[in-house]
């Protein structure tokens, strides 16, 4: 479980988050001693160029995890439920990016930079990453919570097409092309039209009327911030953007925190870039977040409707920051790898 | 100021809202006895087909308002400041859709269906319509406010390109086409790239850090709902949608209102359509709002983070409902016209 150049098995290597993991490794996040690329039957035998080598993508099997130092699972909930136990049977620690274990109190839910210590206490050998939208939100809220106690958060999350994987990206592109050619786009299997539309449903509806995504944002923030009493409500909306999750955040804190103090706290917080010069039209936007591994935070202002209220606008690259970078940072924590 | 078929002067006839007014009249909202189409120098001599006739668009001048029963001004703040006094000098009542008079306590701010009576008390002869986003919000909040008192509203408004007029629509289309052809879009004069992006700035920034649009939503809701004590905070974001303003709304009411009761109240409210069957994937979306003259309200659910909290998702056609239909409804109130 230690060593400076870990052997990594990556399940979901051909998916949107898997590709972002490979990009980060190619850019030098660190050099794994070995990289095993695994994906569903459909992608088997696909070849991926990685640092000048051609790696063959394999279907996962009983021996896929033998001898690696860590398994990163980025192939969805069902695949994680199948393959996490197999990796554990080989004694391999698992970083899981699906929803499979997020509700398990014995599986720490970790955003690197916020609660790294929790990753080291993974009693079951599994560490989960939260839903993509919760990563930039947790990074932005953590320093505020530490300094002033976030009592309530009301969040509108604007979720891009790529959060639905490569299929989501393809759908948005096809729809936009069809509509601009005056054609009716093909109806999509799992969602309403995304192009030139916004859709207030991501995931299925729960009993209280919130969607799975909304429930995940609320629950994941509470767990990552170690704030079981935090009252969070969310509305999650699909917007016709390829990459970058944006969130309008309204907070009530335990003690009053001015905009200037919040800005200062955020400036020195890990994983956060303050992008907040509205007079120069500088604020976070999805187009600025591409390939960035930080949560961009701006529009920081006091909310005069509350005794101690604060409004923020937070944006993060959903694949890279929300998925890949967090996963690799957890790999580093688990293996003692310190990056290059 | 009365009569069943009023003579109307329409300033801004070639703009996005002006065209929506003409569409509504063509579809039979009512038949004006005379329709004078006015627009800036740039559009002068443009010809518009209207009910089989070819109407010539004229530049406004000293005699433009003489003899008409009502003037509808939809050409922006500067034009309204110039031409409202000229219309008033001719004794003509004015329906103004710009921001020019919205803050004037002697100019009623009216959403038809919410505070019609106020239009009849226009001491200066001017009635203003609120910012486009406030119209569906006021329609949705009015029955809730009447029944349970809205104490606080936190709103994220998703504003489409057409709210910036025909220029906004053209910009979004050009940018999408350029990006999908692998080209860099032309930089726009007044905003960041809209295509596949969201931009948290609409209008200029005020001293507290809110934009003009955010300030307008807050102030207009308070005035239209006659709720000077209503605490409202807003974040307004441009989204790459052509038509339809959407808003995620979080409310705290004076008395607890269940989701079922809220749904019932909204079902019988004027100008509101309840679109709320999430299990069947039915909820408001911009693509459903096109050409609709109602506020679509759905995702109605209790907010468990508050004693008496409610979440809603509200969508309205910004040009038609937010601009044109409200203007014509005010024309009806002012002239006694009852529609056809």
PDB file of C-alpha atoms in Angstrom, chain B residues 63-293:
ATOM      1  CA  UNK B  63     -46.520  63.436 -34.121  1.00  0.00           C
ATOM      2  CA  UNK B  64     -46.027  59.699 -33.646  1.00  0.00           C
ATOM      3  CA  UNK B  65     -48.262  59.507 -30.605  1.00  0.00           C
ATOM      4  CA  UNK B  66     -50.923  62.006 -31.643  1.00  0.00           C
ATOM      5  CA  UNK B  67     -54.366  60.470 -31.678  1.00  0.00           C
ATOM      6  CA  UNK B  68     -53.504  57.003 -30.405  1.00  0.00           C
ATOM      7  CA  UNK B  69     -55.144  55.497 -27.310  1.00  0.00           C
ATOM      8  CA  UNK B  70     -52.039  53.954 -25.826  1.00  0.00           C
ATOM      9  CA  UNK B  71     -48.284  53.758 -26.466  1.00  0.00           C
ATOM     10  CA  UNK B  72     -46.323  50.589 -25.822  1.00  0.00           C
ATOM     11  CA  UNK B  73     -42.610  51.303 -25.407  1.00  0.00           C
ATOM     12  CA  UNK B  74     -40.341  48.305 -25.979  1.00  0.00           C
ATOM     13  CA  UNK B  75     -37.164  49.916 -27.276  1.00  0.00           C
ATOM     14  CA  UNK B  76     -35.032  50.139 -24.148  1.00  0.00           C
ATOM     15  CA  UNK B  77     -34.417  52.560 -21.345  1.00  0.00           C
ATOM     16  CA  UNK B  78     -32.974  55.453 -23.325  1.00  0.00           C
ATOM     17  CA  UNK B  79     -35.757  55.440 -25.900  1.00  0.00           C
ATOM     18  CA  UNK B  80     -38.345  55.319 -23.114  1.00  0.00           C
ATOM     19  CA  UNK B  81     -36.831  58.331 -21.368  1.00  0.00           C
ATOM     20  CA  UNK B  82     -37.036  60.244 -24.640  1.00  0.00           C
ATOM     21  CA  UNK B  83     -40.442  59.170 -25.910  1.00  0.00           C
ATOM     22  CA  UNK B  84     -42.589  58.559 -22.828  1.00  0.00           C
ATOM     23  CA  UNK B  85     -42.755  62.328 -22.110  1.00  0.00           C
ATOM     24  CA  UNK B  86     -43.702  63.023 -25.755  1.00  0.00           C
ATOM     25  CA  UNK B  87     -46.530  60.504 -25.599  1.00  0.00           C
ATOM     26  CA  UNK B  88     -47.667  61.973 -22.284  1.00  0.00           C
ATOM     27  CA  UNK B  89     -47.575  65.468 -23.801  1.00  0.00           C
ATOM     28  CA  UNK B  90     -50.218  64.200 -26.214  1.00  0.00           C
ATOM     29  CA  UNK B  91     -52.215  62.809 -23.291  1.00  0.00           C
ATOM     30  CA  UNK B  92     -51.488  59.242 -24.337  1.00  0.00           C
ATOM     31  CA  UNK B  93     -51.150  56.593 -21.604  1.00  0.00           C
ATOM     32  CA  UNK B  94     -47.869  54.705 -21.743  1.00  0.00           C
ATOM     33  CA  UNK B  95     -47.053  51.050 -21.100  1.00  0.00           C
ATOM     34  CA  UNK B  96     -43.303  50.962 -20.640  1.00  0.00           C
ATOM     35  CA  UNK B  97     -41.326  47.730 -20.703  1.00  0.00           C
ATOM     36  CA  UNK B  98     -37.932  49.276 -20.033  1.00  0.00           C
ATOM     37  CA  UNK B  99     -36.223  49.942 -16.703  1.00  0.00           C
ATOM     38  CA  UNK B 100     -36.677  53.721 -17.159  1.00  0.00           C
ATOM     39  CA  UNK B 101     -39.546  54.188 -14.689  1.00  0.00           C
ATOM     40  CA  UNK B 102     -39.494  51.006 -12.637  1.00  0.00           C
ATOM     41  CA  UNK B 103     -38.052  52.695  -9.575  1.00  0.00           C
ATOM     42  CA  UNK B 104     -40.478  55.657  -9.729  1.00  0.00           C
ATOM     43  CA  UNK B 105     -42.955  55.261  -6.846  1.00  0.00           C
ATOM     44  CA  UNK B 106     -45.587  57.126  -8.890  1.00  0.00           C
ATOM     45  CA  UNK B 107     -45.349  54.643 -11.754  1.00  0.00           C
ATOM     46  CA  UNK B 108     -47.173  51.409 -10.951  1.00  0.00           C
ATOM     47  CA  UNK B 109     -45.227  48.252 -11.742  1.00  0.00           C
ATOM     48  CA  UNK B 110     -47.766  45.744 -12.981  1.00  0.00           C
ATOM     49  CA  UNK B 111     -47.972  42.044 -13.746  1.00  0.00           C
ATOM     50  CA  UNK B 112     -51.419  41.424 -15.193  1.00  0.00           C
ATOM     51  CA  UNK B 113     -53.163  38.814 -13.108  1.00  0.00           C
ATOM     52  CA  UNK B 114     -51.321  39.883  -9.967  1.00  0.00           C
ATOM     53  CA  UNK B 115     -51.911  43.587  -9.368  1.00  0.00           C
ATOM     54  CA  UNK B 116     -54.156  44.808 -12.198  1.00  0.00           C
ATOM     55  CA  UNK B 117     -55.802  47.404  -9.964  1.00  0.00           C
ATOM     56  CA  UNK B 118     -52.506  49.285  -9.659  1.00  0.00           C
ATOM     57  CA  UNK B 119     -52.532  49.965 -13.414  1.00  0.00           C
ATOM     58  CA  UNK B 120     -55.705  51.991 -13.015  1.00  0.00           C
ATOM     59  CA  UNK B 121     -53.974  54.303 -10.539  1.00  0.00           C
ATOM     60  CA  UNK B 122     -51.210  55.461 -12.858  1.00  0.00           C
ATOM     61  CA  UNK B 123     -51.032  59.053 -11.691  1.00  0.00           C
ATOM     62  CA  UNK B 124     -48.380  59.951 -14.247  1.00  0.00           C
ATOM     63  CA  UNK B 125     -50.149  58.064 -17.025  1.00  0.00           C
ATOM     64  CA  UNK B 126     -47.287  55.583 -17.186  1.00  0.00           C
ATOM     65  CA  UNK B 127     -47.499  51.921 -16.225  1.00  0.00           C
ATOM     66  CA  UNK B 128     -44.289  49.909 -16.187  1.00  0.00           C
ATOM     67  CA  UNK B 129     -43.824  46.195 -16.735  1.00  0.00           C
ATOM     68  CA  UNK B 130     -41.135  44.543 -14.582  1.00  0.00           C
ATOM     69  CA  UNK B 131     -37.980  42.899 -15.854  1.00  0.00           C
ATOM     70  CA  UNK B 132     -38.847  39.826 -17.909  1.00  0.00           C
ATOM     71  CA  UNK B 133     -37.711  37.342 -15.280  1.00  0.00           C
ATOM     72  CA  UNK B 134     -39.961  38.872 -12.622  1.00  0.00           C
ATOM     73  CA  UNK B 135     -43.182  38.230 -14.560  1.00  0.00           C
ATOM     74  CA  UNK B 136     -43.338  34.419 -14.225  1.00  0.00           C
ATOM     75  CA  UNK B 137     -41.894  34.671 -10.715  1.00  0.00           C
ATOM     76  CA  UNK B 138     -44.566  37.146  -9.620  1.00  0.00           C
ATOM     77  CA  UNK B 139     -47.325  34.996 -11.129  1.00  0.00           C
ATOM     78  CA  UNK B 140     -46.007  31.929  -9.277  1.00  0.00           C
ATOM     79  CA  UNK B 141     -45.370  33.674  -5.975  1.00  0.00           C
ATOM     80  CA  UNK B 142     -48.560  35.752  -5.808  1.00  0.00           C
ATOM     81  CA  UNK B 143     -50.974  32.966  -4.734  1.00  0.00           C
ATOM     82  CA  UNK B 144     -48.424  31.626  -2.235  1.00  0.00           C
ATOM     83  CA  UNK B 145     -47.825  35.088  -0.841  1.00  0.00           C
ATOM     84  CA  UNK B 146     -51.554  35.720  -0.472  1.00  0.00           C
ATOM     85  CA  UNK B 147     -52.144  32.419   1.300  1.00  0.00           C
ATOM     86  CA  UNK B 148     -49.081  32.099   3.483  1.00  0.00           C
ATOM     87  CA  UNK B 149     -46.925  35.240   3.222  1.00  0.00           C
ATOM     88  CA  UNK B 150     -43.595  34.878   1.442  1.00  0.00           C
ATOM     89  CA  UNK B 151     -40.995  36.123   3.939  1.00  0.00           C
ATOM     90  CA  UNK B 152     -37.839  35.239   2.035  1.00  0.00           C
ATOM     91  CA  UNK B 153     -37.075  34.166  -1.509  1.00  0.00           C
ATOM     92  CA  UNK B 154     -33.711  32.968  -2.777  1.00  0.00           C
ATOM     93  CA  UNK B 155     -33.805  32.679  -6.546  1.00  0.00           C
ATOM     94  CA  UNK B 156     -31.396  31.507  -9.234  1.00  0.00           C
ATOM     95  CA  UNK B 157     -32.579  32.892 -12.557  1.00  0.00           C
ATOM     96  CA  UNK B 158     -31.421  31.257 -15.804  1.00  0.00           C
ATOM     97  CA  UNK B 159     -31.766  33.892 -18.503  1.00  0.00           C
ATOM     98  CA  UNK B 160     -31.876  33.055 -22.225  1.00  0.00           C
ATOM     99  CA  UNK B 161     -30.046  34.786 -25.057  1.00  0.00           C
ATOM    100  CA  UNK B 162     -33.189  36.464 -26.392  1.00  0.00           C
ATOM    101  CA  UNK B 163     -33.537  38.461 -23.200  1.00  0.00           C
ATOM    102  CA  UNK B 164     -30.659  40.484 -24.703  1.00  0.00           C
ATOM    103  CA  UNK B 165     -32.824  41.118 -27.772  1.00  0.00           C
ATOM    104  CA  UNK B 166     -32.313  39.943 -31.321  1.00  0.00           C
ATOM    105  CA  UNK B 167     -28.600  40.689 -30.941  1.00  0.00           C
ATOM    106  CA  UNK B 168     -28.401  38.119 -28.154  1.00  0.00           C
ATOM    107  CA  UNK B 169     -30.102  35.450 -30.237  1.00  0.00           C
ATOM    108  CA  UNK B 170     -27.823  36.150 -33.198  1.00  0.00           C
ATOM    109  CA  UNK B 171     -24.741  36.000 -30.999  1.00  0.00           C
ATOM    110  CA  UNK B 172     -25.620  32.615 -29.513  1.00  0.00           C
ATOM    111  CA  UNK B 173     -26.378  31.131 -32.910  1.00  0.00           C
ATOM    112  CA  UNK B 174     -23.175  32.462 -34.479  1.00  0.00           C
ATOM    113  CA  UNK B 175     -21.074  31.217 -31.568  1.00  0.00           C
ATOM    114  CA  UNK B 176     -22.564  27.719 -31.621  1.00  0.00           C
ATOM    115  CA  UNK B 177     -22.027  27.428 -35.365  1.00  0.00           C
ATOM    116  CA  UNK B 178     -18.426  28.638 -35.093  1.00  0.00           C
ATOM    117  CA  UNK B 179     -17.541  26.314 -32.223  1.00  0.00           C
ATOM    118  CA  UNK B 180     -19.065  23.250 -33.878  1.00  0.00           C
ATOM    119  CA  UNK B 181     -17.045  24.077 -37.002  1.00  0.00           C
ATOM    120  CA  UNK B 182     -13.905  24.167 -34.880  1.00  0.00           C
ATOM    121  CA  UNK B 183     -13.550  27.936 -35.205  1.00  0.00           C
ATOM    122  CA  UNK B 184     -13.087  30.515 -32.511  1.00  0.00           C
ATOM    123  CA  UNK B 185     -16.265  32.650 -32.354  1.00  0.00           C
ATOM    124  CA  UNK B 186     -16.036  36.412 -32.823  1.00  0.00           C
ATOM    125  CA  UNK B 187     -15.662  38.115 -29.457  1.00  0.00           C
ATOM    126  CA  UNK B 188     -18.968  39.742 -28.534  1.00  0.00           C
ATOM    127  CA  UNK B 189     -19.210  43.373 -27.654  1.00  0.00           C
ATOM    128  CA  UNK B 190     -21.215  43.155 -24.470  1.00  0.00           C
ATOM    129  CA  UNK B 191     -20.761  39.764 -22.925  1.00  0.00           C
ATOM    130  CA  UNK B 192     -18.608  36.684 -22.579  1.00  0.00           C
ATOM    131  CA  UNK B 193     -19.155  33.725 -24.852  1.00  0.00           C
ATOM    132  CA  UNK B 194     -22.656  32.329 -24.306  1.00  0.00           C
ATOM    133  CA  UNK B 195     -22.374  29.117 -26.332  1.00  0.00           C
ATOM    134  CA  UNK B 196     -21.763  26.036 -24.171  1.00  0.00           C
ATOM    135  CA  UNK B 197     -21.080  28.320 -21.236  1.00  0.00           C
ATOM    136  CA  UNK B 198     -22.972  30.013 -18.412  1.00  0.00           C
ATOM    137  CA  UNK B 199     -22.239  33.619 -17.494  1.00  0.00           C
ATOM    138  CA  UNK B 200     -23.101  34.952 -14.022  1.00  0.00           C
ATOM    139  CA  UNK B 201     -23.487  38.559 -15.130  1.00  0.00           C
ATOM    140  CA  UNK B 202     -26.525  40.246 -16.642  1.00  0.00           C
ATOM    141  CA  UNK B 203     -26.255  44.014 -16.554  1.00  0.00           C
ATOM    142  CA  UNK B 204     -23.702  46.017 -14.633  1.00  0.00           C
ATOM    143  CA  UNK B 205     -22.674  45.486 -11.024  1.00  0.00           C
ATOM    144  CA  UNK B 206     -24.093  47.554  -8.170  1.00  0.00           C
ATOM    145  CA  UNK B 207     -22.323  48.519  -4.956  1.00  0.00           C
ATOM    146  CA  UNK B 208     -23.396  45.421  -2.974  1.00  0.00           C
ATOM    147  CA  UNK B 209     -22.065  43.116  -5.682  1.00  0.00           C
ATOM    148  CA  UNK B 210     -25.425  42.269  -7.265  1.00  0.00           C
ATOM    149  CA  UNK B 211     -26.008  42.855 -10.970  1.00  0.00           C
ATOM    150  CA  UNK B 212     -28.699  45.130 -12.397  1.00  0.00           C
ATOM    151  CA  UNK B 213     -30.782  42.064 -13.291  1.00  0.00           C
ATOM    152  CA  UNK B 214     -30.461  40.612  -9.800  1.00  0.00           C
ATOM    153  CA  UNK B 215     -31.423  43.932  -8.246  1.00  0.00           C
ATOM    154  CA  UNK B 216     -34.387  44.231 -10.618  1.00  0.00           C
ATOM    155  CA  UNK B 217     -35.727  40.765  -9.788  1.00  0.00           C
ATOM    156  CA  UNK B 218     -35.556  41.555  -6.078  1.00  0.00           C
ATOM    157  CA  UNK B 219     -37.046  45.050  -6.309  1.00  0.00           C
ATOM    158  CA  UNK B 220     -39.688  44.169  -8.908  1.00  0.00           C
ATOM    159  CA  UNK B 221     -40.966  41.188  -6.906  1.00  0.00           C
ATOM    160  CA  UNK B 222     -41.361  43.346  -3.814  1.00  0.00           C
ATOM    161  CA  UNK B 223     -43.296  45.996  -5.732  1.00  0.00           C
ATOM    162  CA  UNK B 224     -45.507  43.725  -7.816  1.00  0.00           C
ATOM    163  CA  UNK B 225     -46.419  41.564  -4.817  1.00  0.00           C
ATOM    164  CA  UNK B 226     -46.930  44.681  -2.642  1.00  0.00           C
ATOM    165  CA  UNK B 227     -44.531  43.078  -0.198  1.00  0.00           C
ATOM    166  CA  UNK B 228     -42.043  45.756   0.830  1.00  0.00           C
ATOM    167  CA  UNK B 229     -40.803  43.495   3.641  1.00  0.00           C
ATOM    168  CA  UNK B 230     -40.112  40.529   1.363  1.00  0.00           C
ATOM    169  CA  UNK B 231     -36.464  39.571   1.625  1.00  0.00           C
ATOM    170  CA  UNK B 232     -35.331  38.479  -1.800  1.00  0.00           C
ATOM    171  CA  UNK B 233     -31.876  37.531  -3.011  1.00  0.00           C
ATOM    172  CA  UNK B 234     -31.099  36.485  -6.563  1.00  0.00           C
ATOM    173  CA  UNK B 235     -28.315  35.208  -8.759  1.00  0.00           C
ATOM    174  CA  UNK B 236     -28.944  35.738 -12.462  1.00  0.00           C
ATOM    175  CA  UNK B 237     -27.014  33.635 -14.958  1.00  0.00           C
ATOM    176  CA  UNK B 238     -27.027  33.683 -18.746  1.00  0.00           C
ATOM    177  CA  UNK B 239     -27.533  30.172 -20.153  1.00  0.00           C
ATOM    178  CA  UNK B 240     -27.167  29.077 -23.794  1.00  0.00           C
ATOM    179  CA  UNK B 241     -30.888  28.837 -24.439  1.00  0.00           C
ATOM    180  CA  UNK B 242     -32.682  30.948 -27.048  1.00  0.00           C
ATOM    181  CA  UNK B 243     -36.043  31.426 -25.340  1.00  0.00           C
ATOM    182  CA  UNK B 244     -37.531  30.870 -21.918  1.00  0.00           C
ATOM    183  CA  UNK B 245     -36.421  32.145 -18.526  1.00  0.00           C
ATOM    184  CA  UNK B 246     -36.138  29.460 -15.841  1.00  0.00           C
ATOM    185  CA  UNK B 247     -35.799  29.997 -12.110  1.00  0.00           C
ATOM    186  CA  UNK B 248     -35.003  27.737  -9.177  1.00  0.00           C
ATOM    187  CA  UNK B 249     -36.887  29.287  -6.271  1.00  0.00           C
ATOM    188  CA  UNK B 250     -36.418  28.614  -2.571  1.00  0.00           C
ATOM    189  CA  UNK B 251     -39.044  30.191  -0.304  1.00  0.00           C
ATOM    190  CA  UNK B 252     -39.706  30.671   3.376  1.00  0.00           C
ATOM    191  CA  UNK B 253     -43.341  31.412   4.114  1.00  0.00           C
ATOM    192  CA  UNK B 254     -44.975  32.903   7.199  1.00  0.00           C
ATOM    193  CA  UNK B 255     -47.127  29.878   7.763  1.00  0.00           C
ATOM    194  CA  UNK B 256     -46.219  26.348   6.796  1.00  0.00           C
ATOM    195  CA  UNK B 257     -47.565  25.399   3.397  1.00  0.00           C
ATOM    196  CA  UNK B 258     -47.306  21.805   2.271  1.00  0.00           C
ATOM    197  CA  UNK B 259     -46.396  20.925  -1.297  1.00  0.00           C
ATOM    198  CA  UNK B 260     -49.926  19.655  -1.935  1.00  0.00           C
ATOM    199  CA  UNK B 261     -51.524  22.888  -0.698  1.00  0.00           C
ATOM    200  CA  UNK B 262     -49.087  24.980  -2.750  1.00  0.00           C
ATOM    201  CA  UNK B 263     -49.923  22.903  -5.819  1.00  0.00           C
ATOM    202  CA  UNK B 264     -53.649  23.467  -5.264  1.00  0.00           C
ATOM    203  CA  UNK B 265     -53.193  27.223  -4.839  1.00  0.00           C
ATOM    204  CA  UNK B 266     -51.130  27.420  -8.017  1.00  0.00           C
ATOM    205  CA  UNK B 267     -53.641  25.351  -9.998  1.00  0.00           C
ATOM    206  CA  UNK B 268     -56.312  28.007  -9.545  1.00  0.00           C
ATOM    207  CA  UNK B 269     -54.010  31.012  -9.959  1.00  0.00           C
ATOM    208  CA  UNK B 270     -54.359  33.249 -13.042  1.00  0.00           C
ATOM    209  CA  UNK B 271     -51.505  33.056 -15.534  1.00  0.00           C
ATOM    210  CA  UNK B 272     -50.072  29.876 -13.989  1.00  0.00           C
ATOM    211  CA  UNK B 273     -49.907  26.333 -15.343  1.00  0.00           C
ATOM    212  CA  UNK B 274     -48.861  23.641 -12.923  1.00  0.00           C
ATOM    213  CA  UNK B 275     -46.516  21.287 -14.803  1.00  0.00           C
ATOM    214  CA  UNK B 276     -45.583  18.904 -12.027  1.00  0.00           C
ATOM    215  CA  UNK B 277     -45.606  15.158 -12.560  1.00  0.00           C
ATOM    216  CA  UNK B 278     -41.962  14.295 -11.921  1.00  0.00           C
ATOM    217  CA  UNK B 279     -42.541  10.528 -12.007  1.00  0.00           C
ATOM    218  CA  UNK B 280     -43.578  10.976 -15.643  1.00  0.00           C
ATOM    219  CA  UNK B 281     -40.625  13.353 -16.218  1.00  0.00           C
ATOM    220  CA  UNK B 282     -43.017  16.287 -16.476  1.00  0.00           C
ATOM    221  CA  UNK B 283     -41.728  19.601 -15.139  1.00  0.00           C
ATOM    222  CA  UNK B 284     -41.202  23.093 -16.551  1.00  0.00           C
ATOM    223  CA  UNK B 285     -38.477  23.522 -19.170  1.00  0.00           C
ATOM    224  CA  UNK B 286     -37.716  26.404 -21.554  1.00  0.00           C
ATOM    225  CA  UNK B 287     -38.533  24.171 -24.544  1.00  0.00           C
ATOM    226  CA  UNK B 288     -42.080  23.771 -23.183  1.00  0.00           C
ATOM    227  CA  UNK B 289     -42.577  27.466 -22.562  1.00  0.00           C
ATOM    228  CA  UNK B 290     -42.210  28.685 -26.138  1.00  0.00           C
ATOM    229  CA  UNK B 291     -45.318  30.597 -27.193  1.00  0.00           C
ATOM    230  CA  UNK B 292     -46.982  29.973 -23.878  1.00  0.00           C
ATOM    231  CA  UNK B 293     -48.526  32.921 -22.069  1.00  0.00           C
TER     232      UNK B 293
END
